[in-house]
Amino acid sequence: MDHWNALLVSHVVAALFVLAIGPVQIFRRRRDRIHRTMGYLWVAAMYYVCVSSFWIVSEGHFTWLHGLSAFTIVTVTLGLISAIRRNIRSHLGNMIGSYIGIAVAFIFAVTVPGRAIPQLLAEDAPTAFYVAGLVVVSVVVVFVSLKRGGRTGGPAGSRTASVLAAGQGAGQAGPADLTGPGEPAELPEGQPAASRTSS
């Protein structure tokens, strides 16, 4: 394991974060504060994985994986811009495509003999699984913390509640006024469906 260094370790850990966060973002239907926060973490990790790959060169030359990194930087950027512009179809396509690309690269990195990860699995599998487990647990902790944070009734929650109470029957500010243009309002869990559609 002499070939492992800080750059390679951080590159692999960031890639594991990308792989762990991806399914949460893709399969979870709600596009709320949790989705945005996890999305920013995912984008940051993805950029790090792609950019750091250019300093991880075997046998003195770049490979197709570096080309995939360059392409992924473009698709992630387009996906981020699409989200800002609220072009959901383009955002979804670019982000899912980016995730598939890094999943293919990871499968290659894990299965091709002679690369760092297969050697680590052969020499010290418990460490590899321990690190992977820590990453998964970290993603779960972040997700649960964000989910519970939306229920604590902090300043933002109190403001939302007070605006909703003040606007009942008075035609004043409602949930849509607390969000950006075209952004769905975030209401507490268990809110009746009728109140989600009423203005």
PDB file of C-alpha atoms in Angstrom:
ATOM      1  CA  MET A   1       0.000   0.000   0.000  1.00  0.00           C
ATOM      2  CA  ASP A   2       2.999   2.282  -0.418  1.00  0.00           C
ATOM      3  CA  HIS A   3       1.400   3.947  -3.466  1.00  0.00           C
ATOM      4  CA  TRP A   4      -1.431   5.404  -1.354  1.00  0.00           C
ATOM      5  CA  ASN A   5      -0.973   9.089  -0.538  1.00  0.00           C
ATOM      6  CA  ALA A   6      -3.179  11.944   0.715  1.00  0.00           C
ATOM      7  CA  LEU A   7      -4.290  12.904  -2.810  1.00  0.00           C
ATOM      8  CA  LEU A   8      -5.331   9.379  -3.768  1.00  0.00           C
ATOM      9  CA  VAL A   9      -7.069   8.734  -0.426  1.00  0.00           C
ATOM     10  CA  SER A  10      -9.047  11.999  -0.599  1.00  0.00           C
ATOM     11  CA  HIS A  11      -9.922  11.297  -4.256  1.00  0.00           C
ATOM     12  CA  VAL A  12     -11.333   7.857  -3.405  1.00  0.00           C
ATOM     13  CA  VAL A  13     -13.211   9.102  -0.318  1.00  0.00           C
ATOM     14  CA  ALA A  14     -14.780  11.951  -2.331  1.00  0.00           C
ATOM     15  CA  ALA A  15     -15.776   9.445  -5.025  1.00  0.00           C
ATOM     16  CA  LEU A  16     -17.438   7.289  -2.357  1.00  0.00           C
ATOM     17  CA  PHE A  17     -19.393  10.332  -1.157  1.00  0.00           C
ATOM     18  CA  VAL A  18     -20.539  11.011  -4.728  1.00  0.00           C
ATOM     19  CA  LEU A  19     -21.647   7.407  -5.129  1.00  0.00           C
ATOM     20  CA  ALA A  20     -23.465   7.366  -1.766  1.00  0.00           C
ATOM     21  CA  ILE A  21     -25.266  10.703  -2.173  1.00  0.00           C
ATOM     22  CA  GLY A  22     -26.326  10.062  -5.785  1.00  0.00           C
ATOM     23  CA  PRO A  23     -29.165   7.581  -5.146  1.00  0.00           C
ATOM     24  CA  VAL A  24     -30.598   9.835  -2.408  1.00  0.00           C
ATOM     25  CA  GLN A  25     -30.754  12.702  -4.885  1.00  0.00           C
ATOM     26  CA  ILE A  26     -32.063  10.675  -7.827  1.00  0.00           C
ATOM     27  CA  PHE A  27     -34.709   8.506  -6.161  1.00  0.00           C
ATOM     28  CA  ARG A  28     -36.024  10.880  -3.505  1.00  0.00           C
ATOM     29  CA  ARG A  29     -38.998  12.654  -5.060  1.00  0.00           C
ATOM     30  CA  ARG A  30     -39.112  15.838  -2.994  1.00  0.00           C
ATOM     31  CA  ARG A  31     -37.027  18.699  -4.342  1.00  0.00           C
ATOM     32  CA  ASP A  32     -36.711  20.708  -1.144  1.00  0.00           C
ATOM     33  CA  ARG A  33     -34.066  22.218   1.125  1.00  0.00           C
ATOM     34  CA  ILE A  34     -32.617  18.768   1.807  1.00  0.00           C
ATOM     35  CA  HIS A  35     -32.269  18.117  -1.925  1.00  0.00           C
ATOM     36  CA  ARG A  36     -30.520  21.445  -2.459  1.00  0.00           C
ATOM     37  CA  THR A  37     -28.106  21.025   0.462  1.00  0.00           C
ATOM     38  CA  MET A  38     -27.230  17.433  -0.425  1.00  0.00           C
ATOM     39  CA  GLY A  39     -26.913  18.561  -4.030  1.00  0.00           C
ATOM     40  CA  TYR A  40     -24.324  21.208  -3.152  1.00  0.00           C
ATOM     41  CA  LEU A  41     -22.337  18.597  -1.206  1.00  0.00           C
ATOM     42  CA  TRP A  42     -22.589  16.221  -4.182  1.00  0.00           C
ATOM     43  CA  VAL A  43     -21.456  18.866  -6.678  1.00  0.00           C
ATOM     44  CA  ALA A  44     -18.501  19.884  -4.474  1.00  0.00           C
ATOM     45  CA  ALA A  45     -17.405  16.257  -4.089  1.00  0.00           C
ATOM     46  CA  MET A  46     -17.861  15.629  -7.819  1.00  0.00           C
ATOM     47  CA  TYR A  47     -15.720  18.629  -8.765  1.00  0.00           C
ATOM     48  CA  TYR A  48     -13.017  17.474  -6.361  1.00  0.00           C
ATOM     49  CA  VAL A  49     -13.039  13.938  -7.771  1.00  0.00           C
ATOM     50  CA  CYS A  50     -12.767  15.197 -11.347  1.00  0.00           C
ATOM     51  CA  VAL A  51     -10.139  17.896 -10.767  1.00  0.00           C
ATOM     52  CA  SER A  52      -7.968  15.761  -8.469  1.00  0.00           C
ATOM     53  CA  SER A  53      -7.920  12.964 -11.061  1.00  0.00           C
ATOM     54  CA  PHE A  54      -5.608  15.060 -13.273  1.00  0.00           C
ATOM     55  CA  TRP A  55      -2.851  14.694 -10.655  1.00  0.00           C
ATOM     56  CA  ILE A  56      -3.340  10.929 -10.455  1.00  0.00           C
ATOM     57  CA  VAL A  57      -1.461   9.679 -13.492  1.00  0.00           C
ATOM     58  CA  SER A  58      -0.232   6.136 -14.021  1.00  0.00           C
ATOM     59  CA  GLU A  59       2.715   5.320 -16.273  1.00  0.00           C
ATOM     60  CA  GLY A  60       3.265   8.989 -17.064  1.00  0.00           C
ATOM     61  CA  HIS A  61       0.233   9.650 -19.271  1.00  0.00           C
ATOM     62  CA  PHE A  62      -3.481  10.403 -19.110  1.00  0.00           C
ATOM     63  CA  THR A  63      -6.132   7.785 -19.845  1.00  0.00           C
ATOM     64  CA  TRP A  64      -9.754   7.767 -20.971  1.00  0.00           C
ATOM     65  CA  LEU A  65     -10.688   8.271 -17.313  1.00  0.00           C
ATOM     66  CA  HIS A  66      -9.184  11.761 -17.445  1.00  0.00           C
ATOM     67  CA  GLY A  67     -11.243  12.485 -20.541  1.00  0.00           C
ATOM     68  CA  LEU A  68     -14.309  11.322 -18.628  1.00  0.00           C
ATOM     69  CA  SER A  69     -13.327  13.666 -15.776  1.00  0.00           C
ATOM     70  CA  ALA A  70     -13.148  16.641 -18.142  1.00  0.00           C
ATOM     71  CA  PHE A  71     -16.500  15.732 -19.685  1.00  0.00           C
ATOM     72  CA  THR A  72     -18.063  15.282 -16.232  1.00  0.00           C
ATOM     73  CA  ILE A  73     -16.913  18.739 -15.127  1.00  0.00           C
ATOM     74  CA  VAL A  74     -18.882  20.109 -18.087  1.00  0.00           C
ATOM     75  CA  THR A  75     -22.019  18.044 -17.410  1.00  0.00           C
ATOM     76  CA  VAL A  76     -22.057  18.826 -13.684  1.00  0.00           C
ATOM     77  CA  THR A  77     -21.670  22.539 -14.452  1.00  0.00           C
ATOM     78  CA  LEU A  78     -24.499  22.395 -16.991  1.00  0.00           C
ATOM     79  CA  GLY A  79     -26.642  20.544 -14.451  1.00  0.00           C
ATOM     80  CA  LEU A  80     -25.949  23.183 -11.809  1.00  0.00           C
ATOM     81  CA  ILE A  81     -26.765  26.029 -14.207  1.00  0.00           C
ATOM     82  CA  SER A  82     -29.953  24.223 -15.248  1.00  0.00           C
ATOM     83  CA  ALA A  83     -31.024  23.945 -11.603  1.00  0.00           C
ATOM     84  CA  ILE A  84     -30.429  27.666 -11.056  1.00  0.00           C
ATOM     85  CA  ARG A  85     -32.479  28.431 -14.174  1.00  0.00           C
ATOM     86  CA  ARG A  86     -35.134  25.908 -13.063  1.00  0.00           C
ATOM     87  CA  ASN A  87     -34.743  23.821 -16.199  1.00  0.00           C
ATOM     88  CA  ILE A  88     -35.542  20.582 -14.361  1.00  0.00           C
ATOM     89  CA  ARG A  89     -35.338  18.249 -17.357  1.00  0.00           C
ATOM     90  CA  SER A  90     -31.840  19.445 -18.279  1.00  0.00           C
ATOM     91  CA  HIS A  91     -30.762  19.407 -14.623  1.00  0.00           C
ATOM     92  CA  LEU A  92     -31.960  15.840 -14.165  1.00  0.00           C
ATOM     93  CA  GLY A  93     -30.365  14.606 -17.385  1.00  0.00           C
ATOM     94  CA  ASN A  94     -26.974  16.162 -16.709  1.00  0.00           C
ATOM     95  CA  MET A  95     -26.800  15.037 -13.087  1.00  0.00           C
ATOM     96  CA  ILE A  96     -27.920  11.467 -13.767  1.00  0.00           C
ATOM     97  CA  GLY A  97     -25.489  11.279 -16.691  1.00  0.00           C
ATOM     98  CA  SER A  98     -22.679  12.541 -14.461  1.00  0.00           C
ATOM     99  CA  TYR A  99     -23.545   9.966 -11.820  1.00  0.00           C
ATOM    100  CA  ILE A 100     -23.544   7.135 -14.357  1.00  0.00           C
ATOM    101  CA  GLY A 101     -20.153   8.324 -15.623  1.00  0.00           C
ATOM    102  CA  ILE A 102     -18.525   8.257 -12.208  1.00  0.00           C
ATOM    103  CA  ALA A 103     -20.154   4.900 -11.424  1.00  0.00           C
ATOM    104  CA  VAL A 104     -18.581   3.443 -14.602  1.00  0.00           C
ATOM    105  CA  ALA A 105     -15.203   4.933 -13.659  1.00  0.00           C
ATOM    106  CA  PHE A 106     -15.479   3.514 -10.134  1.00  0.00           C
ATOM    107  CA  ILE A 107     -16.356   0.041 -11.414  1.00  0.00           C
ATOM    108  CA  PHE A 108     -13.298   0.216 -13.667  1.00  0.00           C
ATOM    109  CA  ALA A 109     -11.105   1.392 -10.763  1.00  0.00           C
ATOM    110  CA  VAL A 110     -12.320  -1.442  -8.528  1.00  0.00           C
ATOM    111  CA  THR A 111     -12.239  -4.327 -10.992  1.00  0.00           C
ATOM    112  CA  VAL A 112      -9.098  -3.772 -13.093  1.00  0.00           C
ATOM    113  CA  PRO A 113      -6.145  -5.657 -11.551  1.00  0.00           C
ATOM    114  CA  GLY A 114      -3.067  -3.635 -10.724  1.00  0.00           C
ATOM    115  CA  ARG A 115      -4.942  -0.476  -9.762  1.00  0.00           C
ATOM    116  CA  ALA A 116      -4.857   0.901  -6.216  1.00  0.00           C
ATOM    117  CA  ILE A 117      -8.309  -0.187  -5.014  1.00  0.00           C
ATOM    118  CA  PRO A 118      -8.055  -3.870  -6.053  1.00  0.00           C
ATOM    119  CA  GLN A 119      -4.651  -4.015  -4.382  1.00  0.00           C
ATOM    120  CA  LEU A 120      -6.100  -2.511  -1.202  1.00  0.00           C
ATOM    121  CA  LEU A 121      -8.977  -4.997  -1.271  1.00  0.00           C
ATOM    122  CA  ALA A 122      -6.499  -7.850  -1.654  1.00  0.00           C
ATOM    123  CA  GLU A 123      -4.078  -6.634   1.026  1.00  0.00           C
ATOM    124  CA  ASP A 124      -6.370  -4.963   3.586  1.00  0.00           C
ATOM    125  CA  ALA A 125     -10.059  -5.502   2.800  1.00  0.00           C
ATOM    126  CA  PRO A 126     -11.260  -4.589   6.353  1.00  0.00           C
ATOM    127  CA  THR A 127      -9.812  -1.069   5.988  1.00  0.00           C
ATOM    128  CA  ALA A 128     -11.474  -0.597   2.602  1.00  0.00           C
ATOM    129  CA  PHE A 129     -14.874  -1.689   3.915  1.00  0.00           C
ATOM    130  CA  TYR A 130     -14.428   0.353   7.091  1.00  0.00           C
ATOM    131  CA  VAL A 131     -13.808   3.548   5.089  1.00  0.00           C
ATOM    132  CA  ALA A 132     -16.723   2.809   2.752  1.00  0.00           C
ATOM    133  CA  GLY A 133     -18.956   2.187   5.757  1.00  0.00           C
ATOM    134  CA  LEU A 134     -17.909   5.473   7.386  1.00  0.00           C
ATOM    135  CA  VAL A 135     -18.800   7.346   4.198  1.00  0.00           C
ATOM    136  CA  VAL A 136     -22.252   5.745   4.017  1.00  0.00           C
ATOM    137  CA  VAL A 137     -22.901   6.463   7.706  1.00  0.00           C
ATOM    138  CA  SER A 138     -21.766  10.076   7.211  1.00  0.00           C
ATOM    139  CA  VAL A 139     -24.224  10.550   4.342  1.00  0.00           C
ATOM    140  CA  VAL A 140     -27.034   9.060   6.451  1.00  0.00           C
ATOM    141  CA  VAL A 141     -26.143  11.351   9.377  1.00  0.00           C
ATOM    142  CA  VAL A 142     -26.142  14.440   7.138  1.00  0.00           C
ATOM    143  CA  PHE A 143     -29.487  13.456   5.595  1.00  0.00           C
ATOM    144  CA  VAL A 144     -31.138  12.724   8.958  1.00  0.00           C
ATOM    145  CA  SER A 145     -29.731  15.959  10.438  1.00  0.00           C
ATOM    146  CA  LEU A 146     -31.152  17.984   7.554  1.00  0.00           C
ATOM    147  CA  LYS A 147     -34.496  16.209   7.829  1.00  0.00           C
ATOM    148  CA  ARG A 148     -34.728  16.752  11.580  1.00  0.00           C
ATOM    149  CA  GLY A 149     -33.533  20.341  11.177  1.00  0.00           C
ATOM    150  CA  GLY A 150     -36.648  21.114   9.165  1.00  0.00           C
ATOM    151  CA  ARG A 151     -38.835  20.048  12.098  1.00  0.00           C
ATOM    152  CA  THR A 152     -37.114  21.871  14.958  1.00  0.00           C
ATOM    153  CA  GLY A 153     -39.155  25.062  14.687  1.00  0.00           C
ATOM    154  CA  GLY A 154     -36.109  27.319  14.657  1.00  0.00           C
ATOM    155  CA  PRO A 155     -36.191  30.931  13.440  1.00  0.00           C
ATOM    156  CA  ALA A 156     -37.067  29.998   9.855  1.00  0.00           C
ATOM    157  CA  GLY A 157     -39.741  27.573  11.023  1.00  0.00           C
ATOM    158  CA  SER A 158     -41.193  30.175  13.399  1.00  0.00           C
ATOM    159  CA  ARG A 159     -41.275  32.758  10.614  1.00  0.00           C
ATOM    160  CA  THR A 160     -43.062  30.343   8.314  1.00  0.00           C
ATOM    161  CA  ALA A 161     -45.605  29.477  11.011  1.00  0.00           C
ATOM    162  CA  SER A 162     -46.259  33.128  11.871  1.00  0.00           C
ATOM    163  CA  VAL A 163     -46.684  34.138   8.225  1.00  0.00           C
ATOM    164  CA  LEU A 164     -49.058  31.225   7.640  1.00  0.00           C
ATOM    165  CA  ALA A 165     -51.065  32.170  10.737  1.00  0.00           C
ATOM    166  CA  ALA A 166     -51.186  35.849   9.795  1.00  0.00           C
ATOM    167  CA  GLY A 167     -52.216  35.045   6.230  1.00  0.00           C
ATOM    168  CA  GLN A 168     -55.105  32.717   7.122  1.00  0.00           C
ATOM    169  CA  GLY A 169     -58.243  34.146   5.512  1.00  0.00           C
ATOM    170  CA  ALA A 170     -56.635  37.562   5.018  1.00  0.00           C
ATOM    171  CA  GLY A 171     -55.170  36.980   1.584  1.00  0.00           C
ATOM    172  CA  GLN A 172     -51.740  37.899   2.882  1.00  0.00           C
ATOM    173  CA  ALA A 173     -48.378  36.196   2.382  1.00  0.00           C
ATOM    174  CA  GLY A 174     -48.646  32.465   2.038  1.00  0.00           C
ATOM    175  CA  PRO A 175     -46.065  29.684   1.675  1.00  0.00           C
ATOM    176  CA  ALA A 176     -45.274  30.588  -1.929  1.00  0.00           C
ATOM    177  CA  ASP A 177     -44.128  34.051  -0.821  1.00  0.00           C
ATOM    178  CA  LEU A 178     -41.314  32.533   1.258  1.00  0.00           C
ATOM    179  CA  THR A 179     -39.734  30.733  -1.669  1.00  0.00           C
ATOM    180  CA  GLY A 180     -38.031  31.753  -4.875  1.00  0.00           C
ATOM    181  CA  PRO A 181     -39.812  32.079  -8.221  1.00  0.00           C
ATOM    182  CA  GLY A 182     -41.182  28.749  -9.356  1.00  0.00           C
ATOM    183  CA  GLU A 183     -39.914  27.042  -6.197  1.00  0.00           C
ATOM    184  CA  PRO A 184     -42.405  24.780  -4.411  1.00  0.00           C
ATOM    185  CA  ALA A 185     -43.249  25.788  -0.888  1.00  0.00           C
ATOM    186  CA  GLU A 186     -41.972  23.638   1.953  1.00  0.00           C
ATOM    187  CA  LEU A 187     -44.707  22.808   4.422  1.00  0.00           C
ATOM    188  CA  PRO A 188     -44.471  20.717   7.579  1.00  0.00           C
ATOM    189  CA  GLU A 189     -44.842  16.961   7.241  1.00  0.00           C
ATOM    190  CA  GLY A 190     -48.453  15.827   7.597  1.00  0.00           C
ATOM    191  CA  GLN A 191     -49.896  19.098   6.263  1.00  0.00           C
ATOM    192  CA  PRO A 192     -53.322  18.403   4.669  1.00  0.00           C
ATOM    193  CA  ALA A 193     -53.213  18.216   0.891  1.00  0.00           C
ATOM    194  CA  ALA A 194     -55.826  20.960   0.591  1.00  0.00           C
ATOM    195  CA  SER A 195     -53.566  23.465   2.338  1.00  0.00           C
ATOM    196  CA  ARG A 196     -50.749  22.635  -0.059  1.00  0.00           C
ATOM    197  CA  THR A 197     -52.814  23.788  -3.018  1.00  0.00           C
ATOM    198  CA  SER A 198     -54.774  26.647  -1.493  1.00  0.00           C
ATOM    199  CA  SER A 199     -53.486  30.199  -1.898  1.00  0.00           C
TER     200      SER A 199
END
